[in-house]
CSV table of C-alpha atoms and ligand atoms in Angstrom, one decimal:
chain,number,residue,atom,x,y,z
A,1,MET,CA,66.0,-74.3,-130.2
A,2,LEU,CA,69.4,-75.5,-129.2
A,3,HIS,CA,70.6,-71.9,-129.5
A,4,ASP,CA,67.7,-70.6,-127.3
A,5,ARG,CA,68.5,-73.1,-124.6
A,6,PHE,CA,72.2,-72.2,-124.8
A,7,LEU,CA,71.3,-68.5,-124.3
A,8,MET,CA,69.0,-69.3,-121.4
A,9,THR,CA,71.8,-71.2,-119.7
A,10,GLU,CA,74.2,-68.4,-120.4
A,11,SER,CA,72.0,-65.8,-118.9
A,12,LYS,CA,71.4,-67.7,-115.6
A,13,LYS,CA,73.1,-66.1,-112.6
A,14,PRO,CA,75.2,-68.4,-110.5
A,15,LEU,CA,73.8,-69.6,-107.2
A,16,THR,CA,75.6,-71.8,-104.7
A,17,ILE,CA,73.2,-73.8,-102.5
A,18,LEU,CA,74.4,-74.7,-99.1
A,19,LEU,CA,72.4,-77.7,-97.9
A,20,ALA,CA,72.2,-78.0,-94.2
A,21,SER,CA,72.7,-81.6,-93.1
A,22,PRO,CA,71.1,-83.3,-91.3
A,23,ARG,CA,67.8,-81.8,-92.3
A,24,GLY,CA,64.3,-83.1,-93.0
A,25,PHE,CA,62.3,-85.7,-91.2
A,26,CYS,CA,63.6,-87.1,-87.9
A,27,THR,CA,63.3,-90.7,-86.9
A,28,GLY,CA,60.2,-89.9,-84.8
A,29,VAL,CA,58.4,-88.4,-87.7
A,30,ASP,CA,59.4,-91.2,-90.1
A,31,ARG,CA,58.2,-93.7,-87.5
A,32,ALA,CA,54.8,-91.9,-87.1
A,33,ILE,CA,54.2,-91.9,-90.8
A,34,GLN,CA,55.1,-95.6,-91.0
A,35,ILE,CA,52.7,-96.3,-88.1
A,36,VAL,CA,49.8,-94.7,-90.0
A,37,GLU,CA,50.7,-96.6,-93.2
A,38,ARG,CA,51.0,-99.9,-91.5
A,39,THR,CA,47.8,-99.4,-89.6
A,40,ILE,CA,46.0,-98.8,-92.9
A,41,GLY,CA,47.7,-101.9,-94.3
A,42,ARG,CA,46.6,-104.0,-91.3
A,43,TYR,CA,43.0,-102.7,-90.6
A,44,GLY,CA,42.0,-101.3,-94.0
A,45,ARG,CA,40.8,-97.8,-94.7
A,46,PRO,CA,39.8,-95.5,-93.2
A,47,VAL,CA,42.1,-95.2,-90.2
A,48,TYR,CA,41.5,-92.2,-88.0
A,49,VAL,CA,44.5,-90.1,-86.8
A,50,ARG,CA,44.0,-87.8,-83.8
A,51,HIS,CA,45.8,-84.5,-84.7
A,52,GLU,CA,48.1,-84.0,-87.7
A,53,ILE,CA,50.5,-86.9,-87.3
A,54,VAL,CA,53.3,-84.3,-87.9
A,55,HIS,CA,52.9,-80.6,-88.7
A,56,ASN,CA,53.4,-81.0,-92.4
A,57,ARG,CA,50.6,-80.5,-95.0
A,58,PHE,CA,52.4,-82.6,-97.6
A,59,VAL,CA,52.6,-85.6,-95.3
A,60,VAL,CA,49.0,-85.1,-94.1
A,61,GLU,CA,47.6,-84.9,-97.7
A,62,ASN,CA,49.6,-88.0,-98.8
A,63,LEU,CA,48.3,-90.0,-95.9
A,64,GLU,CA,44.7,-88.8,-96.5
A,65,ALA,CA,45.0,-90.1,-100.1
A,66,LYS,CA,46.0,-93.5,-98.6
A,67,GLY,CA,43.0,-93.6,-96.3
A,68,ALA,CA,43.8,-91.6,-93.2
A,69,ILE,CA,41.2,-89.3,-91.7
A,70,PHE,CA,42.6,-86.6,-89.4
A,71,VAL,CA,40.4,-85.5,-86.5
A,72,ASP,CA,40.9,-83.1,-83.6
A,73,GLU,CA,39.3,-85.2,-80.9
A,74,LEU,CA,38.5,-88.8,-80.1
A,75,ASP,CA,34.7,-88.3,-80.2
A,76,GLU,CA,35.0,-87.9,-83.9
A,77,VAL,CA,36.2,-91.5,-84.3
A,78,PRO,CA,33.6,-94.2,-84.8
A,79,ASP,CA,33.7,-97.2,-82.5
A,80,ASP,CA,34.5,-99.6,-85.2
A,81,ARG,CA,37.6,-97.9,-86.7
A,82,PRO,CA,41.2,-97.8,-85.4
A,83,VAL,CA,42.8,-94.5,-84.3
A,84,VAL,CA,46.4,-93.4,-84.2
A,85,PHE,CA,47.7,-90.8,-81.8
A,86,SER,CA,50.2,-88.4,-83.2
A,87,ALA,CA,54.0,-88.2,-82.6
A,88,HIS,CA,53.5,-85.2,-80.3
A,89,GLY,CA,52.0,-87.4,-77.5
A,90,VAL,CA,48.6,-87.2,-75.9
A,91,PRO,CA,47.3,-86.4,-72.4
A,92,LYS,CA,46.6,-89.6,-70.4
A,93,ASP,CA,42.9,-89.2,-70.5
A,94,VAL,CA,42.9,-89.8,-74.3
A,95,PRO,CA,44.1,-93.5,-74.3
A,96,ALA,CA,42.0,-93.9,-71.1
A,97,GLU,CA,38.9,-92.8,-73.1
A,98,ALA,CA,39.9,-95.0,-76.1
A,99,THR,CA,40.1,-98.0,-73.7
A,100,ARG,CA,36.8,-97.2,-72.2
A,101,ARG,CA,35.2,-97.2,-75.7
A,102,ASN,CA,37.1,-100.4,-76.7
A,103,LEU,CA,38.7,-98.6,-79.6
A,104,VAL,CA,41.7,-100.1,-81.3
A,105,TYR,CA,44.3,-97.4,-80.8
A,106,ILE,CA,48.0,-97.2,-81.8
A,107,ASP,CA,50.2,-94.7,-80.1
A,108,ALA,CA,52.7,-93.0,-82.4
A,109,THR,CA,54.1,-90.8,-79.7
A,110,CYS,CA,57.8,-90.4,-80.3
A,111,PRO,CA,59.8,-92.4,-77.8
A,112,LEU,CA,61.8,-89.2,-76.9
A,113,VAL,CA,58.5,-87.4,-76.0
A,114,SER,CA,57.5,-90.5,-74.0
A,115,LYS,CA,60.8,-90.2,-72.1
A,116,VAL,CA,59.8,-86.6,-71.1
A,117,HIS,CA,56.5,-87.9,-69.9
A,118,ARG,CA,58.2,-90.5,-67.7
A,119,GLU,CA,60.5,-87.8,-66.3
A,120,ALA,CA,57.6,-85.6,-65.4
A,121,GLU,CA,55.8,-88.6,-63.7
A,122,ARG,CA,58.9,-89.5,-61.7
A,123,HIS,CA,59.3,-86.0,-60.4
A,124,HIS,CA,55.7,-85.8,-59.5
A,125,GLU,CA,55.9,-89.2,-57.6
A,126,GLN,CA,58.8,-87.7,-55.6
A,127,ASN,CA,56.5,-84.8,-54.6
A,128,ARG,CA,58.3,-82.2,-56.8
A,129,THR,CA,56.5,-79.4,-58.5
A,130,VAL,CA,57.2,-79.8,-62.2
A,131,ILE,CA,58.0,-76.9,-64.5
A,132,LEU,CA,57.6,-77.6,-68.2
A,133,ILE,CA,59.6,-75.3,-70.5
A,134,GLY,CA,57.7,-75.1,-73.7
A,135,HIS,CA,55.2,-73.2,-75.9
A,136,ALA,CA,51.6,-72.9,-74.7
A,137,GLY,CA,49.1,-74.6,-76.9
A,138,HIS,CA,51.6,-76.8,-78.7
A,139,PRO,CA,50.2,-80.4,-78.9
A,140,GLU,CA,53.4,-81.8,-77.3
A,141,VAL,CA,53.0,-79.4,-74.3
A,142,ILE,CA,49.3,-80.3,-73.9
A,143,GLY,CA,50.3,-84.0,-73.9
A,144,THR,CA,53.0,-83.5,-71.3
A,145,ILE,CA,50.9,-81.4,-69.0
A,146,GLY,CA,48.2,-84.1,-69.4
A,147,GLN,CA,50.5,-86.8,-67.9
A,148,LEU,CA,49.9,-85.4,-64.4
A,149,PRO,CA,46.9,-84.3,-62.5
A,150,ARG,CA,45.4,-80.9,-63.3
A,151,GLY,CA,47.6,-78.0,-61.9
A,152,ALA,CA,50.6,-80.2,-61.2
A,153,VAL,CA,52.6,-78.8,-64.1
A,154,LEU,CA,53.6,-75.1,-64.4
A,155,LEU,CA,54.4,-73.9,-67.8
A,156,VAL,CA,57.4,-71.5,-68.4
A,157,GLU,CA,57.7,-70.1,-72.0
A,158,ASN,CA,60.5,-67.6,-71.7
A,159,VAL,CA,63.2,-66.1,-69.5
A,160,LYS,CA,60.9,-63.4,-68.1
A,161,GLN,CA,58.5,-66.0,-66.8
A,162,ALA,CA,61.4,-68.0,-65.4
A,163,GLU,CA,62.4,-64.9,-63.5
A,164,THR,CA,59.0,-64.3,-62.0
A,165,ILE,CA,57.2,-67.7,-61.6
A,166,GLU,CA,56.0,-68.5,-58.1
A,167,VAL,CA,56.4,-72.1,-56.9
A,168,PRO,CA,54.9,-73.6,-53.7
A,169,HIS,CA,58.2,-75.3,-52.4
A,170,PRO,CA,61.4,-74.0,-54.1
A,171,VAL,CA,63.4,-77.0,-52.8
A,172,ASP,CA,61.0,-79.6,-54.2
A,173,LEU,CA,61.2,-78.5,-57.8
A,174,ALA,CA,62.1,-80.0,-61.2
A,175,TYR,CA,61.9,-79.1,-64.8
A,176,VAL,CA,61.3,-80.9,-68.1
A,177,ALA,CA,61.3,-79.4,-71.6
A,178,GLN,CA,59.5,-79.6,-74.9
A,179,THR,CA,61.7,-81.6,-77.3
A,180,THR,CA,61.6,-79.1,-80.1
A,181,LEU,CA,62.7,-75.9,-78.4
A,182,SER,CA,65.5,-73.7,-79.5
A,183,ILE,CA,68.6,-75.0,-77.7
A,184,ASP,CA,69.8,-71.5,-77.1
A,185,ASP,CA,66.5,-70.4,-75.6
A,186,ALA,CA,66.2,-73.5,-73.4
A,187,VAL,CA,69.7,-72.9,-72.0
A,188,GLU,CA,68.8,-69.3,-71.1
A,189,ILE,CA,65.6,-70.3,-69.4
A,190,VAL,CA,67.2,-73.2,-67.4
A,191,THR,CA,70.0,-70.8,-66.3
A,192,ALA,CA,67.4,-68.3,-65.1
A,193,LEU,CA,65.5,-71.1,-63.2
A,194,ARG,CA,68.7,-72.4,-61.6
A,195,GLN,CA,69.7,-68.9,-60.4
A,196,ARG,CA,66.4,-68.5,-58.6
A,197,PHE,CA,66.0,-72.2,-57.5
A,198,PRO,CA,69.5,-73.8,-57.0
A,199,ALA,CA,67.9,-77.0,-55.8
A,200,ILE,CA,65.9,-77.5,-59.0
A,201,GLN,CA,66.2,-81.0,-60.6
A,202,GLY,CA,66.4,-81.5,-64.3
A,203,PRO,CA,67.6,-83.9,-67.0
A,204,LYS,CA,71.4,-84.3,-67.2
A,205,MET,CA,71.2,-83.8,-70.9
A,206,GLU,CA,68.5,-81.3,-71.8
A,207,ASP,CA,65.3,-82.8,-73.1
A,208,ILE,CA,65.8,-81.2,-76.5
A,209,CYS,CA,65.9,-84.2,-78.8
A,210,TYR,CA,69.0,-85.2,-80.9
A,211,ALA,CA,67.2,-84.4,-84.2
A,212,THR,CA,66.2,-80.9,-83.1
A,213,ALA,CA,69.7,-80.2,-81.8
A,214,ASN,CA,71.4,-81.6,-84.9
A,215,ARG,CA,69.2,-79.6,-87.3
A,216,GLN,CA,69.7,-76.4,-85.4
A,217,ALA,CA,73.5,-77.0,-85.3
A,218,ALA,CA,73.5,-77.7,-89.1
A,219,VAL,CA,71.8,-74.3,-89.7
A,220,LYS,CA,74.2,-72.5,-87.4
A,221,ALA,CA,77.1,-74.1,-89.4
A,222,ILE,CA,75.9,-72.5,-92.7
A,223,ALA,CA,73.9,-69.4,-91.7
A,224,GLU,CA,76.7,-66.9,-91.7
A,225,ARG,CA,78.0,-68.0,-95.1
A,226,CYS,CA,74.6,-67.5,-96.7
A,227,ASP,CA,73.1,-64.4,-98.3
A,228,ALA,CA,69.6,-65.9,-97.9
A,229,LEU,CA,68.2,-69.1,-96.2
A,230,VAL,CA,65.0,-71.0,-96.8
A,231,VAL,CA,63.4,-73.3,-94.2
A,232,ILE,CA,60.9,-75.6,-95.9
A,233,GLY,CA,58.4,-76.3,-93.3
A,234,ALA,CA,55.1,-75.3,-91.7
A,235,PRO,CA,54.3,-72.3,-89.5
A,236,ASN,CA,52.7,-74.5,-86.9
A,237,SER,CA,55.8,-76.8,-86.7
A,238,SER,CA,57.9,-75.9,-83.7
A,239,ASN,CA,60.9,-77.5,-85.4
A,240,SER,CA,60.5,-75.3,-88.5
A,241,MET,CA,60.0,-72.1,-86.6
A,242,ARG,CA,63.0,-72.7,-84.4
A,243,LEU,CA,65.2,-73.4,-87.5
A,244,LEU,CA,64.1,-70.0,-88.8
A,245,GLU,CA,64.9,-68.3,-85.5
A,246,VAL,CA,68.3,-70.0,-85.4
A,247,ALA,CA,69.1,-68.8,-89.0
A,248,THR,CA,68.0,-65.2,-88.2
A,249,ASN,CA,70.0,-65.2,-84.9
A,250,HIS,CA,73.1,-66.4,-86.6
A,251,ASP,CA,73.7,-63.7,-89.1
A,252,CYS,CA,71.3,-64.7,-91.8
A,253,ALA,CA,68.6,-62.0,-91.4
A,254,ARG,CA,67.3,-62.8,-94.9
A,255,SER,CA,65.7,-66.1,-93.9
A,256,ARG,CA,62.2,-67.2,-94.5
A,257,LEU,CA,59.8,-70.1,-94.1
A,258,VAL,CA,58.3,-71.7,-97.3
A,259,GLN,CA,55.6,-74.3,-97.0
A,260,ARG,CA,55.7,-75.5,-100.6
A,261,VAL,CA,58.1,-74.8,-103.4
A,262,GLY,CA,55.3,-73.1,-105.3
A,263,ASP,CA,55.1,-70.5,-102.5
A,264,MET,CA,58.7,-69.4,-103.1
A,265,ASP,CA,58.9,-65.6,-103.9
A,266,TRP,CA,61.8,-65.5,-106.4
A,267,ARG,CA,62.1,-61.7,-106.2
A,268,TRP,CA,63.0,-62.1,-102.6
A,269,LEU,CA,66.0,-64.1,-103.7
A,270,GLU,CA,67.3,-61.5,-106.1
A,271,GLY,CA,70.9,-60.6,-105.6
A,272,ALA,CA,71.7,-63.6,-103.4
A,273,ARG,CA,74.8,-65.6,-104.5
A,274,ARG,CA,74.7,-68.2,-101.7
A,275,LEU,CA,71.4,-69.8,-100.6
A,276,GLY,CA,71.1,-72.0,-97.5
A,277,ILE,CA,68.4,-74.6,-97.4
A,278,THR,CA,67.1,-76.7,-94.6
A,279,ALA,CA,63.8,-78.4,-94.1
A,280,GLY,CA,61.5,-80.0,-91.7
A,281,THR,CA,60.2,-81.9,-94.8
A,282,SER,CA,61.4,-83.9,-97.8
A,283,LEU,CA,60.8,-81.1,-100.4
A,284,VAL,CA,64.4,-80.0,-100.7
A,285,ASP,CA,65.0,-81.8,-104.1
A,286,GLU,CA,61.9,-80.0,-105.5
A,287,LEU,CA,63.3,-76.6,-104.4
A,288,ILE,CA,66.7,-77.3,-105.8
A,289,ALA,CA,65.1,-78.2,-109.1
A,290,ALA,CA,63.1,-75.0,-109.1
A,291,CYS,CA,66.4,-73.0,-108.4
A,292,ARG,CA,68.1,-74.8,-111.4
A,293,GLU,CA,65.3,-73.5,-113.7
A,294,ARG,CA,66.3,-69.9,-112.8
A,295,TYR,CA,70.0,-70.1,-111.8
A,296,ASP,CA,73.2,-71.8,-112.7
A,297,VAL,CA,73.3,-73.9,-109.5
A,298,SER,CA,76.1,-75.6,-107.6
A,299,VAL,CA,75.2,-77.5,-104.5
A,300,GLU,CA,77.4,-77.9,-101.4
A,301,ALA,CA,76.3,-80.4,-98.7
A,302,ALA,CA,77.3,-79.1,-95.3
A,303,GLN,CA,77.2,-82.3,-93.2
A,304,THR,CA,77.6,-81.7,-89.5
A,305,ILE,CA,76.8,-85.2,-88.1
A,306,ASP,CA,75.8,-88.6,-89.2
A,307,GLU,CA,72.6,-89.7,-87.3
A,308,GLY,CA,72.2,-93.4,-86.8
A,309,VAL,CA,69.0,-93.4,-84.7
A,310,VAL,CA,66.3,-96.0,-85.0
A,311,PHE,CA,63.1,-96.3,-83.0
A,312,LYS,CA,61.1,-99.5,-82.8
A,313,LEU,CA,57.5,-99.7,-84.1
A,314,PRO,CA,54.7,-100.5,-81.6
A,315,ARG,CA,54.3,-104.2,-81.1
A,316,GLN,CA,50.8,-104.3,-82.6
A,317,LEU,CA,52.3,-103.4,-86.0
A,318,VAL,CA,55.3,-105.7,-86.1
A,319,ALA,CA,55.1,-109.2,-87.5
B,1,SF4,S1,61.2,-85.7,-80.3
B,1,SF4,FE1,62.7,-85.4,-81.9
B,1,SF4,S2,62.8,-87.3,-82.9
B,1,SF4,FE2,60.9,-87.3,-81.8
B,1,SF4,S3,59.4,-86.5,-83.2
B,1,SF4,FE3,60.1,-84.8,-82.1
B,1,SF4,S4,61.7,-83.9,-83.3
B,1,SF4,FE4,61.3,-86.0,-84.1
């Protein structure tokens, strides 16, 4: 037996894992998960959650086991149960409808998304047309558009649209952005808008949030040293998809998204000596353990920045 194990270890090929850091859940997602858990603790089960609190099946299933019920719309929530709004933010008519129905609601919108909402409102109050740079149909984009009256926000998804969009008054114009865009894409789009509309107003720092920026920078730092790179995340997560793009655009063409460690195609990894790992989730340890079963693994953590960001919880859940 001892001999067999020795042989197995001997036959394992070496694999160096480069761990992108920071990676995994941001403070906004951690806060949203805590909000659902504390709401269940305070009001009992079930607690309704409008939309996946974060785009992560693992988190969603865990919260379901604790007593959360995920729904698409408010009309699926009974009058006598509390409802939590997801970290992506919601259009204004959602809390308005919850108030009209006397529902207990807790808003888990990430404070950085709320900041973009306030920017859009400020520009609108100053009679500027607001351009939102983002991806159509993403819940955060729907939420931001829904802060202003219908038709007040124009969506721009790419450079081509920035080069062709028509606006009513080019001097009264502002832009805001989805927090989870690719920094590189956002810079290109803003540059194209500024070329056409030099008077356009925008945030001093782009709206892309610190966590998105840091995770993309961490992937850039390791991508060209990797033979292959795995992003552990969900295809409907903007953050995960942008990390995949960043890896592919920075010299690691052999990059792929894996939702669960069990989905990993080990043949795809054949021949790789250096594997990069980043994640929009907390499943990294599981993937490293699965690698250890097949390879003689050494792990290098590639820390690019130490994040020290803390967001407060909603007042209803503190104390
Ligand atoms: S805005 Fe940033 S910190 Fe907030 S939830 Fe989104 S990725 Fe996380």
